[in-house]
Coordinates of C-alpha atoms in Angstrom, one line a residue:
X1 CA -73.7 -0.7 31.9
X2 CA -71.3 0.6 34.7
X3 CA -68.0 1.6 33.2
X4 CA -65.2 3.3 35.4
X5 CA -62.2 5.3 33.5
X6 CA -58.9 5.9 35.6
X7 CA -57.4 9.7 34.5
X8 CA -53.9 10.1 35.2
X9 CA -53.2 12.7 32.2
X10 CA -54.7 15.3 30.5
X11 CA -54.3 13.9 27.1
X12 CA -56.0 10.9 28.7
X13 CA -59.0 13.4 29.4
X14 CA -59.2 14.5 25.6
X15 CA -59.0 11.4 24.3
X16 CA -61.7 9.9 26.5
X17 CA -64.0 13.2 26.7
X18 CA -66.2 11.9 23.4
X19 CA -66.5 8.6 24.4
X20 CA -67.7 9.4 28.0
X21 CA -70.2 11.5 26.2
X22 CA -71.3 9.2 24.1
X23 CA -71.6 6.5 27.0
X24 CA -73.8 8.5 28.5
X25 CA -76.3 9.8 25.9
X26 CA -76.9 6.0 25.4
X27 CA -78.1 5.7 29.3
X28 CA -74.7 4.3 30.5
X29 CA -72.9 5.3 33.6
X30 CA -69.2 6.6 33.6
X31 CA -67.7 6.7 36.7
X32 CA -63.8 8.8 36.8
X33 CA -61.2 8.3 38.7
X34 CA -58.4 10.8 38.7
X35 CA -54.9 11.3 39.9
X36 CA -55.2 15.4 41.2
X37 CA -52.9 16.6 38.6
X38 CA -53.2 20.4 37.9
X39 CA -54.1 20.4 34.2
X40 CA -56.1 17.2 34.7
X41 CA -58.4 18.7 37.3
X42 CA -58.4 22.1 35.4
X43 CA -60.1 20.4 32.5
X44 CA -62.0 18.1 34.0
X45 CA -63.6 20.9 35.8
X46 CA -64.3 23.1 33.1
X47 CA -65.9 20.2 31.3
X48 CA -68.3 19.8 34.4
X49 CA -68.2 16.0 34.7
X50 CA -68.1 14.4 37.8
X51 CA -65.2 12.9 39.0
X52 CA -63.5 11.1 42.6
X53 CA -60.0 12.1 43.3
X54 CA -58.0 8.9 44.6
X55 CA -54.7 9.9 44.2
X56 CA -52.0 12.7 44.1
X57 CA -49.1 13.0 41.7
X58 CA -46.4 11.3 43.2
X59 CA -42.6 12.9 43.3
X60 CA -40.1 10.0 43.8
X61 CA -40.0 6.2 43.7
X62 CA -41.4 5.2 47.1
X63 CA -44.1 8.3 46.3
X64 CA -45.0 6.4 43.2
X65 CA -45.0 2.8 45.2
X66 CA -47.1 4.2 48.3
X67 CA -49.4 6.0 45.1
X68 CA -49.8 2.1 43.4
X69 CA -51.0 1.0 46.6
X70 CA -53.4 3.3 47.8
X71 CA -54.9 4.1 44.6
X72 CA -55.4 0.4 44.3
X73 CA -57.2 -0.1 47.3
X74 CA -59.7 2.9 46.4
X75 CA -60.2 2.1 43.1
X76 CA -60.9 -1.5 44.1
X77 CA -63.6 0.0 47.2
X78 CA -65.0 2.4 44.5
X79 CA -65.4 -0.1 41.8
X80 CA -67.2 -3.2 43.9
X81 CA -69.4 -0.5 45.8
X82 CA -70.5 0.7 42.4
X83 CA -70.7 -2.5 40.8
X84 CA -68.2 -1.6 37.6
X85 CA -69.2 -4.1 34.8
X86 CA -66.1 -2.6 32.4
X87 CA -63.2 -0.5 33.2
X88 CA -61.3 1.5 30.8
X89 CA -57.7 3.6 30.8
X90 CA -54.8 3.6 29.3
X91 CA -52.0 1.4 30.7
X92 CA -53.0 2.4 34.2
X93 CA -51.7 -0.7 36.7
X94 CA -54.3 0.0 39.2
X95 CA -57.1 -0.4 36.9
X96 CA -55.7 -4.0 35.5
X97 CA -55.3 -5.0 39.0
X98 CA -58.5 -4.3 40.2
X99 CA -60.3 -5.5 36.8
X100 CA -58.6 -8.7 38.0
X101 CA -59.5 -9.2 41.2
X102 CA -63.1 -8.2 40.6
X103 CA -63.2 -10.5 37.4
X104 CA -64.4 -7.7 35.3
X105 CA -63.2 -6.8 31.8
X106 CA -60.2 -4.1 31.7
X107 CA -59.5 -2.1 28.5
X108 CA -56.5 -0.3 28.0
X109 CA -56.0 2.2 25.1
X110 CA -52.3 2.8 24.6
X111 CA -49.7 4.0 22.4
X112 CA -46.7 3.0 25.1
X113 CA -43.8 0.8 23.7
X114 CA -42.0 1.1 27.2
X115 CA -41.8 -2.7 27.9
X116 CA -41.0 -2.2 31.6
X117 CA -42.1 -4.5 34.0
X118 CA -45.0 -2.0 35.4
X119 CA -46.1 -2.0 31.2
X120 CA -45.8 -6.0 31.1
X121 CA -47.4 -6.6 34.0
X122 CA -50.3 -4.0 32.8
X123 CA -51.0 -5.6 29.6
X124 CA -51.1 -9.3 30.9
X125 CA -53.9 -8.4 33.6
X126 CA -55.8 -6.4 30.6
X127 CA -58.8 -8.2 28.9
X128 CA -58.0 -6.1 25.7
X129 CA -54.9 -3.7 24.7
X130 CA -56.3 -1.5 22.2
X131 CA -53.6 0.1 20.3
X132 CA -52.6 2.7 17.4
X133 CA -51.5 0.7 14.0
X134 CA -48.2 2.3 14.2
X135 CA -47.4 0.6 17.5
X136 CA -44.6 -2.1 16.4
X137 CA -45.1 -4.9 18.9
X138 CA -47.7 -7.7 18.7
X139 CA -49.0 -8.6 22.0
X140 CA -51.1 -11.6 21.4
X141 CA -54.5 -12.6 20.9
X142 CA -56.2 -9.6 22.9
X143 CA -54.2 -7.0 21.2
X144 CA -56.7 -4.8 18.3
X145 CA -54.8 -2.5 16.8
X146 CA -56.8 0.6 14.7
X147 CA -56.0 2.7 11.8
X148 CA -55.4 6.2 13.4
X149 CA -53.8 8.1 16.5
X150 CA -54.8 8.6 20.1
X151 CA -54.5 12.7 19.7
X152 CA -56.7 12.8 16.4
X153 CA -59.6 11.6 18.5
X154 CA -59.6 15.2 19.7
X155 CA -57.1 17.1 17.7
X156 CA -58.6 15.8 13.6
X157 CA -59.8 19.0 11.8
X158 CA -63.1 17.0 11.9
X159 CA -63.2 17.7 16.1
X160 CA -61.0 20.6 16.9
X161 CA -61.0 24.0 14.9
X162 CA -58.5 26.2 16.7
X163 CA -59.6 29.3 17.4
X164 CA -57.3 32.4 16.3
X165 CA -60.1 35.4 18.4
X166 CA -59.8 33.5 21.9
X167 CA -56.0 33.2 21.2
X168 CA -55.5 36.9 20.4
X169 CA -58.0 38.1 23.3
X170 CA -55.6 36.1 25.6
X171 CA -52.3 37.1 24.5
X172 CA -53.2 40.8 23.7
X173 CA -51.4 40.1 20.6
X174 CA -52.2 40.5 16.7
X175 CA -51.2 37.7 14.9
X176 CA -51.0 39.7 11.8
X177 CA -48.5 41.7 12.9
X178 CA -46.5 39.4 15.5
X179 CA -45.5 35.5 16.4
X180 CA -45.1 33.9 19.1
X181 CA -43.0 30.6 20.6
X182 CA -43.6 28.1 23.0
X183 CA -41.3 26.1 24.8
X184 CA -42.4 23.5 26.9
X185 CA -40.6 22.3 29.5
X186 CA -40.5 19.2 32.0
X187 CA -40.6 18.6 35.8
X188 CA -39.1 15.4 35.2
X189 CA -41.3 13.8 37.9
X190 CA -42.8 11.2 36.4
X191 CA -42.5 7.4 36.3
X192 CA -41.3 7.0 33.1
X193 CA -39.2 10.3 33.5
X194 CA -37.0 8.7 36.0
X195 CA -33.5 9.3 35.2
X196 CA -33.8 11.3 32.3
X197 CA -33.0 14.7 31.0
X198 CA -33.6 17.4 28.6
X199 CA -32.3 21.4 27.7
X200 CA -30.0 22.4 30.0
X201 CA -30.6 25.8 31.7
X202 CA -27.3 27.6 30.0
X203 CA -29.9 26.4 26.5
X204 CA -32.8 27.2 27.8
X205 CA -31.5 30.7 28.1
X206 CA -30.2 30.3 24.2
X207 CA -32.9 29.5 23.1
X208 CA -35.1 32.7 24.6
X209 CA -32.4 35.0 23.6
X210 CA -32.7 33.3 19.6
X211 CA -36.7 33.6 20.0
X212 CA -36.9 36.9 21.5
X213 CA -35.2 38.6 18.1
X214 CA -38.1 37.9 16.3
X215 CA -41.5 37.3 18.3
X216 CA -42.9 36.8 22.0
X217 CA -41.5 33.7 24.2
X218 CA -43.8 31.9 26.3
X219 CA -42.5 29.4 28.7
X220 CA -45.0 26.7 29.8
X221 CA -43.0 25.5 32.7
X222 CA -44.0 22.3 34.6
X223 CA -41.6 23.4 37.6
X224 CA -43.0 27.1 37.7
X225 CA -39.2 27.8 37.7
X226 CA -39.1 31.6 39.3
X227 CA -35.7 32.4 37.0
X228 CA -38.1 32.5 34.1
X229 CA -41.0 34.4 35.5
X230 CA -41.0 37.2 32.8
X231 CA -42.2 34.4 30.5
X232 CA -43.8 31.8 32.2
X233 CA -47.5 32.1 30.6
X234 CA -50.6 30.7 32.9
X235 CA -53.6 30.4 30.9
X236 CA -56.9 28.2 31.4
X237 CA -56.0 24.4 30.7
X238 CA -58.9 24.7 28.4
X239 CA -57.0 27.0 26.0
X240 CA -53.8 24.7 25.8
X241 CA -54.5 23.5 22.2
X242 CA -55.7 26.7 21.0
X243 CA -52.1 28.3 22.3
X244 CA -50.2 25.6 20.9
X245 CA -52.1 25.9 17.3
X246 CA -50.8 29.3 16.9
X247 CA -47.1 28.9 17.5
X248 CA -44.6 29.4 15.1
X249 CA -42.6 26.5 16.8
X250 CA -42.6 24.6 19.5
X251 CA -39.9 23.5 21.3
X252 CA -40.7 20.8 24.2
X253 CA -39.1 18.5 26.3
X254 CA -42.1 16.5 26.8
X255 CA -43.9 13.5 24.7
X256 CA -47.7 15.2 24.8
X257 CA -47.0 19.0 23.6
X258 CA -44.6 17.3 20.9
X259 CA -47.5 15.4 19.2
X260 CA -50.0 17.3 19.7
X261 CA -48.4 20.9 18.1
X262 CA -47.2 18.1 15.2
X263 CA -50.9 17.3 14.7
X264 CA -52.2 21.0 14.6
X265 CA -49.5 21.8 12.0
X266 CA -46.7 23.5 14.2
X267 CA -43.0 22.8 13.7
X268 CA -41.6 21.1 16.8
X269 CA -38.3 20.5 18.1
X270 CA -38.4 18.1 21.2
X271 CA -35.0 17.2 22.9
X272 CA -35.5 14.6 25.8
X273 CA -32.7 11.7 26.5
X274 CA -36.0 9.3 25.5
X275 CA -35.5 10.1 21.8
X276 CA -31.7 8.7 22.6
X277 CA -33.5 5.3 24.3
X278 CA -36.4 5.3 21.4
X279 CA -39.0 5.1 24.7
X280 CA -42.1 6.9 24.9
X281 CA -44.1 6.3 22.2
X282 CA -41.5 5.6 19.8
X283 CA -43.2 4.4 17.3
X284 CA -45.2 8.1 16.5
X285 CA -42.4 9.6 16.7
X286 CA -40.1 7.4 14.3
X287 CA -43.1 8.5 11.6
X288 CA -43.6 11.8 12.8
X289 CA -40.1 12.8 12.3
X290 CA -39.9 10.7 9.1
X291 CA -42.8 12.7 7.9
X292 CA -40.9 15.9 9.0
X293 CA -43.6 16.8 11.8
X294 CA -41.2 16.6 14.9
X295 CA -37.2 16.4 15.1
X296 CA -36.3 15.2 18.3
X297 CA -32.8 14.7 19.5
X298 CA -31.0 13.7 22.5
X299 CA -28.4 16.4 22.5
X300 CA -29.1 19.6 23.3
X301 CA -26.8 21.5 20.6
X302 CA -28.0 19.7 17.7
X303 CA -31.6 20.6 19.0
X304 CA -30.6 23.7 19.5
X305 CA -29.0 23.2 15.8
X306 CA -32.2 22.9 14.4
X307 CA -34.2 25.5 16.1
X308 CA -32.0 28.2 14.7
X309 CA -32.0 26.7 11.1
X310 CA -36.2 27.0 11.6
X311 CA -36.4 30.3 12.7
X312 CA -33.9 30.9 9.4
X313 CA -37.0 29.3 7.6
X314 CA -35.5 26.7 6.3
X315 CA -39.1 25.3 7.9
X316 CA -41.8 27.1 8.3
X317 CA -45.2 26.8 9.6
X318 CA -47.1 26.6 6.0
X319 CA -44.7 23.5 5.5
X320 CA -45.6 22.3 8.6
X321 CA -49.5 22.2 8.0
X322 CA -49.1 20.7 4.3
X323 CA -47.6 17.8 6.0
X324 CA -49.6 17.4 8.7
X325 CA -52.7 17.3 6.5
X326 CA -50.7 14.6 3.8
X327 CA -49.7 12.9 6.9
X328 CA -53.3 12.6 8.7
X329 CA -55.0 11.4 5.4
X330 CA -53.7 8.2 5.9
X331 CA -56.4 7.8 9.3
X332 CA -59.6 7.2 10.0
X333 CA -60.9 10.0 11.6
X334 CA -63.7 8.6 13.5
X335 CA -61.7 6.9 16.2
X336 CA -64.3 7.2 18.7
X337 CA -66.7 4.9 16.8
X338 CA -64.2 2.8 16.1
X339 CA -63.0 2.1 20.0
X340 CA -66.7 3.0 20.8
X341 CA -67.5 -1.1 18.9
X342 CA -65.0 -2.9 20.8
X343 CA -66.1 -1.5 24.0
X344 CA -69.4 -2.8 22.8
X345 CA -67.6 -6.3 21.7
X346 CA -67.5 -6.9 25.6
X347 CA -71.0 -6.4 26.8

């Protein structure tokens, strides 16, 4: 079998990593098609899997509609040269077009609840929507839903073991002795960013001046903003969960770092106008703050609110992990097999 998987994220790369390997030990083919995204094409090359580049992440509207087009017409060239029997993603329009018009099976893994027209239009071309069981819509007959998360297929204690030496080696830092905080903030560049908004800088600086009383501040900054070079921290993309696992808090503006420092056990404090709209995964996040894993907030000072009552350890980071591990019980850890049989339900 010929499978192509269209990468526009990194988490789409974790998530897809084990399956891709375990294609391939069986004798199939994986062919990747990626959007040249920095973090994407970081990890992608450290993993050493080959991979076309078809596309660049685009910065405005009619960037995004020119992006659409072209990617379309390469994936499409790319897919009938190779002779793609199934292609796989996660709610990626090209792919459901192309799937289509070649009148080949498209399988999309997704945790979006963004019923836009792109997401509408993506799921009616799909042959199968393969979904989270938190995800509160039903979307007919070809919707699967399955008992676990999207992250735990690469974030479940039973995959990923965080490691505190690597961490320390990079940082220079003892964790003994010191903490450290990551914030996380957004380039707001995206599709689905369009229009929305997080911290504002006067905040931002708050928040760095709060942090800086008690441990070391590292900015992972999507817009490499020069006015907080002191703590803007480049490391290998391969490291980014490592980094994240030994925060004492996170504080993010974006969807991924949010769920993914909740799953390794970190407090997080995500303020984006989505939590306001209930977009972007809502769903996880309506049980990952009922669980007490993420607060998110729309406005800035009750985020900021929060923060400070954290770093008073109201919450700590021991709470933080207890809840994460009563939390993740209710999975099934071995998501890969699971998606892994419906990909099979189609040859």
């Amino acid at each position: 079998m010929i499978y192509l998987i269209d990468l526009l994220h990194p988490t789409e790369f974790h998530f897809f990593y084990p399956i891709i390997k375990e294609l391939e030990a069986r004798g199939d083919k994986v062919i990747l098609t990626v959007r040249k995204e920095e973090v994407l094409i970081d990890l992608l090359d450290h993993s050493q899997l080959n991979y076309k580049i078809i596309s660049k992440k685009a910065k405005n509207l009619p960037s995004l509609l020119f992006e659409l087009i072209s990617r379309t017409i390469k994936l499409f060239k790319i897919a009938r040269s190779a002779k793609v029997d199934i292609f796989l993603g996660m709610s990626t329009l090209s792919t459901s077009i192309v799937g289509k018009l070649l009148k080949k099976p498209t399988i999309l893994i997704t945790e979006c609840e963004d019923m836009g027209p792109k997401t509408k239009l993506v799921f009616k071309l799909a042959s199968m929507i393969i979904t989270p069981k938190l995800f509160e819509k039903d979307l007919g007959k070809k919707h699967i839903k399955f008992n676990g998360l999207i992250q735990l297929n690469y974030l479940h204690p039973n995959y990923f073991t965080p490691d505190r030496e690597i961490v320390e080696e990079l940082l220079n830092i003892d964790l003994d002795k010191e903490k450290y905080f990551i914030l996380r903030f957004c380039d707001w560049k995206a599709s689905h960013d369009i229009n929305q908004r997080g911290f504002s800088k006067e905040v931002k600086w708050e928040i760095i001046k709060n942090l800086s009383k008690i441990g070391r501040v590292y900015i992972l900054d999507e817009k490499k903003n020069s006015e907080f070079k002191d703590y803007n921290l480049e490391i290998p993309k391969n490291l980014m969960l490592n980094l994240l696992a030994f925060s004492s808090l996170t504080i993010t503006e974006t969807t991924s770092v949010s769920i993914e420092s909740a799953l390794l056990g970190v407090p997080v404090v995500r303020c984006t106008s989505l939590a306001e709209t209930r977009k972007g995964g809502a769903a996880i996040f309506t049980e990952l703050e009922k669980q007490g894993l993420v607060f998110s907030y729309s406005n800035e000072i009750l985020a900021l609110k929060r923060i400070n009552e954290i770093l008073e350890k109201k919450i700590n980071k021991e709470y933080s992990q207890k809840k994460r591990d009563e939390f993740i019980k209710n999975f099934n850890p071995d998501i890969k097999r699971t998606i892994i049989n419906l990909i099979n339900s189609f040859e």
